[in-house]
Amino acid sequence: MPVLDAAGDVKWILHSLEPTGSALSNGGRQYSAMALALDAAEARLRSILQTVPDAMIIIDEQGRIESLSSTAEHLFGYALDEVQGRNVSQLMPSPDREQHDSYLKRYLTTGERRIIGIGRIVVGQRKDGTTFPMHLTVGELRSAERHYFTGFIRDLTDQQLTETRLKELQSEVTHMSRFTALGEMASTLAHEINQPLTAIANYLRGCQRLLDRAEYESAPTLREAVRKAADQALRAGHIIRRLREFVARGESDRRVESLAKLLEDASTLALMGARENAVTVSFRLDPEADLVLADRIQIQQVLVNLIRNAIEVLTETANDRRLEISSVAQSDEMVEVSVSDTGAGLAPEVARYLFQPFVTTKRKGMGLGLSICRTIIEAHGGKIWVEDRGGGGTVFRFTLRTAGVGEADHAD
Ligand code: ADP
């Protein structure tokens, strides 16, 4: 009886099925007691699935859907009897759709866990064909001869992070964005102002040399005035240098973080409302490169910037609105993260200067987002660059240092 296995409640349900002394006393009575117990267990499971607030899907080892919770029916747009017995891959888009059977087979033969007990961001597909980012945790159940998997799903576009957590995240990232934008501006200004200041100091030095040779009456007073002016120019230059150093040092709190979690939080923030704009988002994360050494808020800032830029360009310019976020382990202890869109591509007039401050094509844009991304990524020891996406659109890529297992042990 497959419905024995609701995750978490399996012991309780199995317990209710254990034959009692009276059930064993004769064949017929045993059968009816068993049937009653099974009915009761089934009813309990049904009521759990109807009331559990989470989206839950139970599948067997062939990947066939056994049960869905009501929330899952609602989330995917299917009634249980439309999908019961069908392959669960129907609830995911390509390429997972074609590959899900082999994921299952690989796990059943190798026991290698890539999602079970770990949890990952993947993409779900609703009955109407639209997709959404979701966080999936899979639990496993073995009972007697059978083997089941239970998926717990959180819809990330529907802001299933609690409101408080979401607000917290939002205010952290917004606060940091302003702070970094200010820093970036100060740094640019410092650079711009330093050049004329150096020129002033050089001219004054020249004047001083000329005045050293002059013999008219007021020359000493002029020399003194020019010396003081040069001192002040140097002092201003010094202040500016200190400001740049302060900004460059910044406040950074690097720890071992899960890239999947960073992406989950950042994309939830950035994708709020994206569903209304009919943007289809997919994630392809490399489980081999999940732990990174990063300042959580700064990297979220980078991701939010890149994803928001992509959504803006998709909403304004594209009919086919796809956004793909992926990560791939590199050979040199780095992981490459990419945010790719099917938008109109880069405007030629900004393409060359994209990562410099104040470069924008937007009427209300500051043109600071990408230069901030570069500052943050380079401070993390990574690189950021942009490429044309073959077939239209843009791909932003950046690298981050991965954290070894030893470092993870020391992380809190
Ligand atoms: P802002 O968003 O304020 O303009 P950014 O530094 O984030 O500042 O972006 C600079 C410019 O880069 C944008 O004005 C836009 O022209 C271009 N850009 C950024 N992301 C994309 C993208 N995904 N597709 C096309 N152009 C982009």
mmCIF file of N, CA, C and O and ligand atoms in Angstrom, residues 305-314 317 323 339-347 349-351 353-373 386 393-396, ligand 1:
data_model
loop_
_atom_site.group_PDB
_atom_site.id
_atom_site.type_symbol
_atom_site.label_atom_id
_atom_site.label_comp_id
_atom_site.label_asym_id
_atom_site.label_seq_id
_atom_site.Cartn_x
_atom_site.Cartn_y
_atom_site.Cartn_z
ATOM 1 N N ASN A 305 21.686 43.506 -8.341
ATOM 2 C CA ASN A 305 21.968 44.456 -9.423
ATOM 3 C C ASN A 305 21.864 43.798 -10.793
ATOM 4 O O ASN A 305 21.207 44.311 -11.697
ATOM 5 N N LEU A 306 22.547 42.648 -10.924
ATOM 6 C CA LEU A 306 22.581 41.985 -12.231
ATOM 7 C C LEU A 306 21.188 41.480 -12.617
ATOM 8 O O LEU A 306 20.762 41.618 -13.768
ATOM 9 N N ILE A 307 20.471 40.911 -11.645
ATOM 10 C CA ILE A 307 19.155 40.339 -11.977
ATOM 11 C C ILE A 307 18.152 41.459 -12.295
ATOM 12 O O ILE A 307 17.391 41.373 -13.246
ATOM 13 N N ARG A 308 18.224 42.538 -11.517
ATOM 14 C CA ARG A 308 17.285 43.650 -11.779
ATOM 15 C C ARG A 308 17.556 44.277 -13.150
ATOM 16 O O ARG A 308 16.630 44.588 -13.888
ATOM 17 N N ASN A 309 18.830 44.465 -13.468
ATOM 18 C CA ASN A 309 19.172 45.014 -14.794
ATOM 19 C C ASN A 309 18.593 44.123 -15.884
ATOM 20 O O ASN A 309 18.023 44.604 -16.864
ATOM 21 N N ALA A 310 18.769 42.795 -15.696
ATOM 22 C CA ALA A 310 18.289 41.862 -16.714
ATOM 23 C C ALA A 310 16.764 41.938 -16.821
ATOM 24 O O ALA A 310 16.209 41.985 -17.931
ATOM 25 N N ILE A 311 16.089 41.978 -15.680
ATOM 26 C CA ILE A 311 14.619 42.021 -15.729
ATOM 27 C C ILE A 311 14.143 43.314 -16.401
ATOM 28 O O ILE A 311 13.211 43.313 -17.200
ATOM 29 N N GLU A 312 14.849 44.412 -16.104
ATOM 30 C CA GLU A 312 14.459 45.684 -16.715
ATOM 31 C C GLU A 312 14.560 45.608 -18.238
ATOM 32 O O GLU A 312 13.647 45.996 -18.957
ATOM 33 N N VAL A 313 15.687 45.076 -18.707
ATOM 34 C CA VAL A 313 15.883 45.032 -20.154
ATOM 35 C C VAL A 313 14.903 44.037 -20.793
ATOM 36 O O VAL A 313 14.373 44.283 -21.885
ATOM 37 N N LEU A 314 14.609 42.943 -20.095
ATOM 38 C CA LEU A 314 13.660 41.964 -20.644
ATOM 39 C C LEU A 314 12.263 42.565 -20.740
ATOM 40 O O LEU A 314 11.571 42.415 -21.751
ATOM 41 N N THR A 317 12.310 45.318 -23.559
ATOM 42 C CA THR A 317 12.678 45.094 -24.961
ATOM 43 C C THR A 317 12.302 43.733 -25.532
ATOM 44 O O THR A 317 12.394 43.545 -26.737
ATOM 45 N N LEU A 323 15.459 34.390 -18.225
ATOM 46 C CA LEU A 323 16.601 34.755 -17.393
ATOM 47 C C LEU A 323 17.160 33.458 -16.832
ATOM 48 O O LEU A 323 16.404 32.653 -16.284
ATOM 49 N N VAL A 339 24.620 35.349 -15.033
ATOM 50 C CA VAL A 339 23.235 35.820 -15.117
ATOM 51 C C VAL A 339 23.018 36.169 -16.585
ATOM 52 O O VAL A 339 23.638 37.088 -17.113
ATOM 53 N N SER A 340 22.169 35.386 -17.223
ATOM 54 C CA SER A 340 22.044 35.526 -18.669
ATOM 55 C C SER A 340 20.603 35.881 -19.044
ATOM 56 O O SER A 340 19.659 35.328 -18.486
ATOM 57 N N ASP A 341 20.434 36.841 -19.954
ATOM 58 C CA ASP A 341 19.070 37.222 -20.338
ATOM 59 C C ASP A 341 18.898 37.203 -21.850
ATOM 60 O O ASP A 341 19.877 37.241 -22.592
ATOM 61 N N THR A 342 17.633 37.158 -22.269
ATOM 62 C CA THR A 342 17.339 37.152 -23.701
ATOM 63 C C THR A 342 16.863 38.534 -24.153
ATOM 64 O O THR A 342 16.006 38.661 -25.022
ATOM 65 N N GLY A 343 17.398 39.576 -23.510
ATOM 66 C CA GLY A 343 16.986 40.945 -23.833
ATOM 67 C C GLY A 343 17.636 41.460 -25.108
ATOM 68 O O GLY A 343 18.176 40.692 -25.912
ATOM 69 N N ALA A 344 17.630 42.796 -25.255
ATOM 70 C CA ALA A 344 18.079 43.400 -26.510
ATOM 71 C C ALA A 344 19.599 43.487 -26.632
ATOM 72 O O ALA A 344 20.121 43.903 -27.657
ATOM 73 N N GLY A 345 20.325 43.112 -25.564
ATOM 74 C CA GLY A 345 21.783 43.206 -25.623
ATOM 75 C C GLY A 345 22.257 44.587 -25.194
ATOM 76 O O GLY A 345 21.437 45.471 -24.894
ATOM 77 N N LEU A 346 23.574 44.786 -25.201
ATOM 78 C CA LEU A 346 24.128 46.046 -24.701
ATOM 79 C C LEU A 346 24.046 47.145 -25.748
ATOM 80 O O LEU A 346 24.251 46.887 -26.937
ATOM 81 N N ALA A 347 23.760 48.365 -25.289
ATOM 82 C CA ALA A 347 23.788 49.501 -26.210
ATOM 83 C C ALA A 347 25.243 49.751 -26.573
ATOM 84 O O ALA A 347 26.102 49.784 -25.688
ATOM 85 N N GLU A 349 26.955 52.265 -27.309
ATOM 86 C CA GLU A 349 27.651 53.432 -26.738
ATOM 87 C C GLU A 349 28.126 53.198 -25.294
ATOM 88 O O GLU A 349 28.982 53.921 -24.814
ATOM 89 N N VAL A 350 27.549 52.188 -24.609
ATOM 90 C CA VAL A 350 28.005 51.962 -23.237
ATOM 91 C C VAL A 350 28.849 50.700 -23.103
ATOM 92 O O VAL A 350 29.523 50.502 -22.091
ATOM 93 N N ALA A 351 28.806 49.857 -24.141
ATOM 94 C CA ALA A 351 29.406 48.524 -24.002
ATOM 95 C C ALA A 351 30.859 48.568 -23.510
ATOM 96 O O ALA A 351 31.248 47.795 -22.650
ATOM 97 N N TYR A 353 32.453 50.858 -21.763
ATOM 98 C CA TYR A 353 32.742 51.516 -20.476
ATOM 99 C C TYR A 353 31.864 50.990 -19.357
ATOM 100 O O TYR A 353 31.724 51.611 -18.315
ATOM 101 N N LEU A 354 31.223 49.847 -19.609
ATOM 102 C CA LEU A 354 30.145 49.377 -18.759
ATOM 103 C C LEU A 354 30.437 49.382 -17.265
ATOM 104 O O LEU A 354 29.571 49.705 -16.465
ATOM 105 N N PHE A 355 31.660 49.009 -16.888
ATOM 106 C CA PHE A 355 31.934 48.847 -15.462
ATOM 107 C C PHE A 355 32.497 50.129 -14.835
ATOM 108 O O PHE A 355 32.922 50.117 -13.704
ATOM 109 N N GLN A 356 32.487 51.222 -15.630
ATOM 110 C CA GLN A 356 32.951 52.479 -15.050
ATOM 111 C C GLN A 356 31.769 53.226 -14.452
ATOM 112 O O GLN A 356 30.651 53.091 -14.928
ATOM 113 N N PRO A 357 32.041 54.039 -13.423
ATOM 114 C CA PRO A 357 30.931 54.748 -12.777
ATOM 115 C C PRO A 357 30.274 55.758 -13.708
ATOM 116 O O PRO A 357 30.926 56.295 -14.608
ATOM 117 N N PHE A 358 29.032 56.005 -13.450
ATOM 118 C CA PHE A 358 28.218 57.017 -14.155
ATOM 119 C C PHE A 358 28.012 56.702 -15.636
ATOM 120 O O PHE A 358 27.800 57.598 -16.443
ATOM 121 N N VAL A 359 28.091 55.439 -16.003
ATOM 122 C CA VAL A 359 27.788 55.042 -17.384
ATOM 123 C C VAL A 359 26.396 54.429 -17.389
ATOM 124 O O VAL A 359 26.158 53.402 -16.749
ATOM 125 N N THR A 360 25.465 55.082 -18.049
ATOM 126 C CA THR A 360 24.089 54.581 -18.043
ATOM 127 C C THR A 360 23.364 54.956 -19.329
ATOM 128 O O THR A 360 23.728 55.939 -19.975
ATOM 129 N N THR A 361 22.358 54.142 -19.687
ATOM 130 C CA THR A 361 21.500 54.534 -20.804
ATOM 131 C C THR A 361 20.102 54.842 -20.281
ATOM 132 O O THR A 361 19.191 55.095 -21.051
ATOM 133 N N LYS A 362 19.960 54.800 -18.941
ATOM 134 C CA LYS A 362 18.611 54.963 -18.373
ATOM 135 C C LYS A 362 18.393 56.407 -17.952
ATOM 136 O O LYS A 362 19.307 57.029 -17.408
ATOM 137 N N ARG A 363 17.174 56.874 -18.188
ATOM 138 C CA ARG A 363 16.881 58.268 -17.868
ATOM 139 C C ARG A 363 17.087 58.542 -16.374
ATOM 140 O O ARG A 363 17.627 59.548 -15.976
ATOM 141 N N LYS A 364 16.669 57.563 -15.568
ATOM 142 C CA LYS A 364 16.814 57.784 -14.133
ATOM 143 C C LYS A 364 17.960 56.980 -13.531
ATOM 144 O O LYS A 364 18.053 56.838 -12.322
ATOM 145 N N GLY A 365 18.801 56.412 -14.401
ATOM 146 C CA GLY A 365 19.882 55.565 -13.879
ATOM 147 C C GLY A 365 21.026 56.398 -13.333
ATOM 148 O O GLY A 365 21.253 57.526 -13.760
ATOM 149 N N MET A 366 21.730 55.824 -12.359
ATOM 150 C CA MET A 366 22.920 56.490 -11.814
ATOM 151 C C MET A 366 24.167 55.976 -12.526
ATOM 152 O O MET A 366 25.223 56.590 -12.454
ATOM 153 N N GLY A 367 24.043 54.796 -13.128
ATOM 154 C CA GLY A 367 25.220 54.211 -13.768
ATOM 155 C C GLY A 367 26.264 53.766 -12.766
ATOM 156 O O GLY A 367 27.453 53.732 -13.079
ATOM 157 N N LEU A 368 25.816 53.440 -11.569
ATOM 158 C CA LEU A 368 26.787 53.016 -10.550
ATOM 159 C C LEU A 368 26.751 51.523 -10.285
ATOM 160 O O LEU A 368 27.703 50.952 -9.762
ATOM 161 N N GLY A 369 25.615 50.878 -10.649
ATOM 162 C CA GLY A 369 25.409 49.470 -10.291
ATOM 163 C C GLY A 369 26.560 48.568 -10.694
ATOM 164 O O GLY A 369 27.132 47.854 -9.860
ATOM 165 N N LEU A 370 26.937 48.621 -11.957
ATOM 166 C CA LEU A 370 27.960 47.692 -12.434
ATOM 167 C C LEU A 370 29.350 48.044 -11.913
ATOM 168 O O LEU A 370 30.169 47.168 -11.683
ATOM 169 N N SER A 371 29.599 49.352 -11.697
ATOM 170 C CA SER A 371 30.922 49.684 -11.166
ATOM 171 C C SER A 371 31.015 49.207 -9.717
ATOM 172 O O SER A 371 32.070 48.756 -9.266
ATOM 173 N N ILE A 372 29.879 49.253 -9.001
ATOM 174 C CA ILE A 372 29.873 48.718 -7.634
ATOM 175 C C ILE A 372 30.092 47.202 -7.678
ATOM 176 O O ILE A 372 30.862 46.647 -6.890
ATOM 177 N N CYS A 373 29.422 46.547 -8.628
ATOM 178 C CA CYS A 373 29.608 45.089 -8.752
ATOM 179 C C CYS A 373 31.090 44.781 -8.949
ATOM 180 O O CYS A 373 31.636 43.866 -8.337
ATOM 181 N N VAL A 386 31.408 40.800 -19.146
ATOM 182 C CA VAL A 386 30.134 40.656 -19.833
ATOM 183 C C VAL A 386 30.383 40.067 -21.219
ATOM 184 O O VAL A 386 31.441 40.291 -21.809
ATOM 185 N N GLY A 393 20.785 38.922 -26.486
ATOM 186 C CA GLY A 393 20.803 39.066 -25.034
ATOM 187 C C GLY A 393 22.217 39.187 -24.496
ATOM 188 O O GLY A 393 23.189 39.279 -25.261
ATOM 189 N N THR A 394 22.303 39.208 -23.189
ATOM 190 C CA THR A 394 23.568 39.503 -22.532
ATOM 191 C C THR A 394 23.830 38.489 -21.426
ATOM 192 O O THR A 394 22.894 38.035 -20.780
ATOM 193 N N VAL A 395 25.101 38.179 -21.220
ATOM 194 C CA VAL A 395 25.472 37.319 -20.085
ATOM 195 C C VAL A 395 26.504 38.051 -19.243
ATOM 196 O O VAL A 395 27.551 38.449 -19.754
ATOM 197 N N PHE A 396 26.188 38.265 -17.984
ATOM 198 C CA PHE A 396 27.173 38.790 -17.051
ATOM 199 C C PHE A 396 27.737 37.602 -16.287
ATOM 200 O O PHE A 396 26.976 36.732 -15.842
HETATM 201 P P1 ADP B 1 22.088 51.810 -14.180
HETATM 202 O O1 ADP B 1 21.243 50.596 -13.992
HETATM 203 O O2 ADP B 1 21.855 52.863 -13.156
HETATM 204 O O3 ADP B 1 22.060 52.356 -15.563
HETATM 205 P P2 ADP B 1 24.352 49.999 -14.156
HETATM 206 O O4 ADP B 1 25.798 50.262 -13.893
HETATM 207 O O5 ADP B 1 23.724 48.897 -13.368
HETATM 208 O O6 ADP B 1 23.597 51.362 -13.907
HETATM 209 O O7 ADP B 1 24.151 49.690 -15.697
HETATM 210 C C1 ADP B 1 24.813 50.498 -16.672
HETATM 211 C C2 ADP B 1 24.217 50.298 -18.042
HETATM 212 O O8 ADP B 1 24.539 48.989 -18.517
HETATM 213 C C3 ADP B 1 22.698 50.350 -18.096
HETATM 214 O O9 ADP B 1 22.228 51.681 -18.188
HETATM 215 C C4 ADP B 1 22.404 49.542 -19.350
HETATM 216 O O10 ADP B 1 22.545 50.367 -20.514
HETATM 217 C C5 ADP B 1 23.540 48.540 -19.394
HETATM 218 N N1 ADP B 1 23.112 47.205 -18.954
HETATM 219 C C6 ADP B 1 23.245 46.654 -17.728
HETATM 220 N N2 ADP B 1 22.751 45.407 -17.684
HETATM 221 C C7 ADP B 1 22.275 45.137 -18.926
HETATM 222 C C8 ADP B 1 21.630 43.999 -19.555
HETATM 223 N N3 ADP B 1 21.374 42.878 -18.850
HETATM 224 N N4 ADP B 1 21.304 44.096 -20.863
HETATM 225 C C9 ADP B 1 21.565 45.214 -21.568
HETATM 226 N N5 ADP B 1 22.155 46.308 -21.040
HETATM 227 C C10 ADP B 1 22.520 46.289 -19.751
#
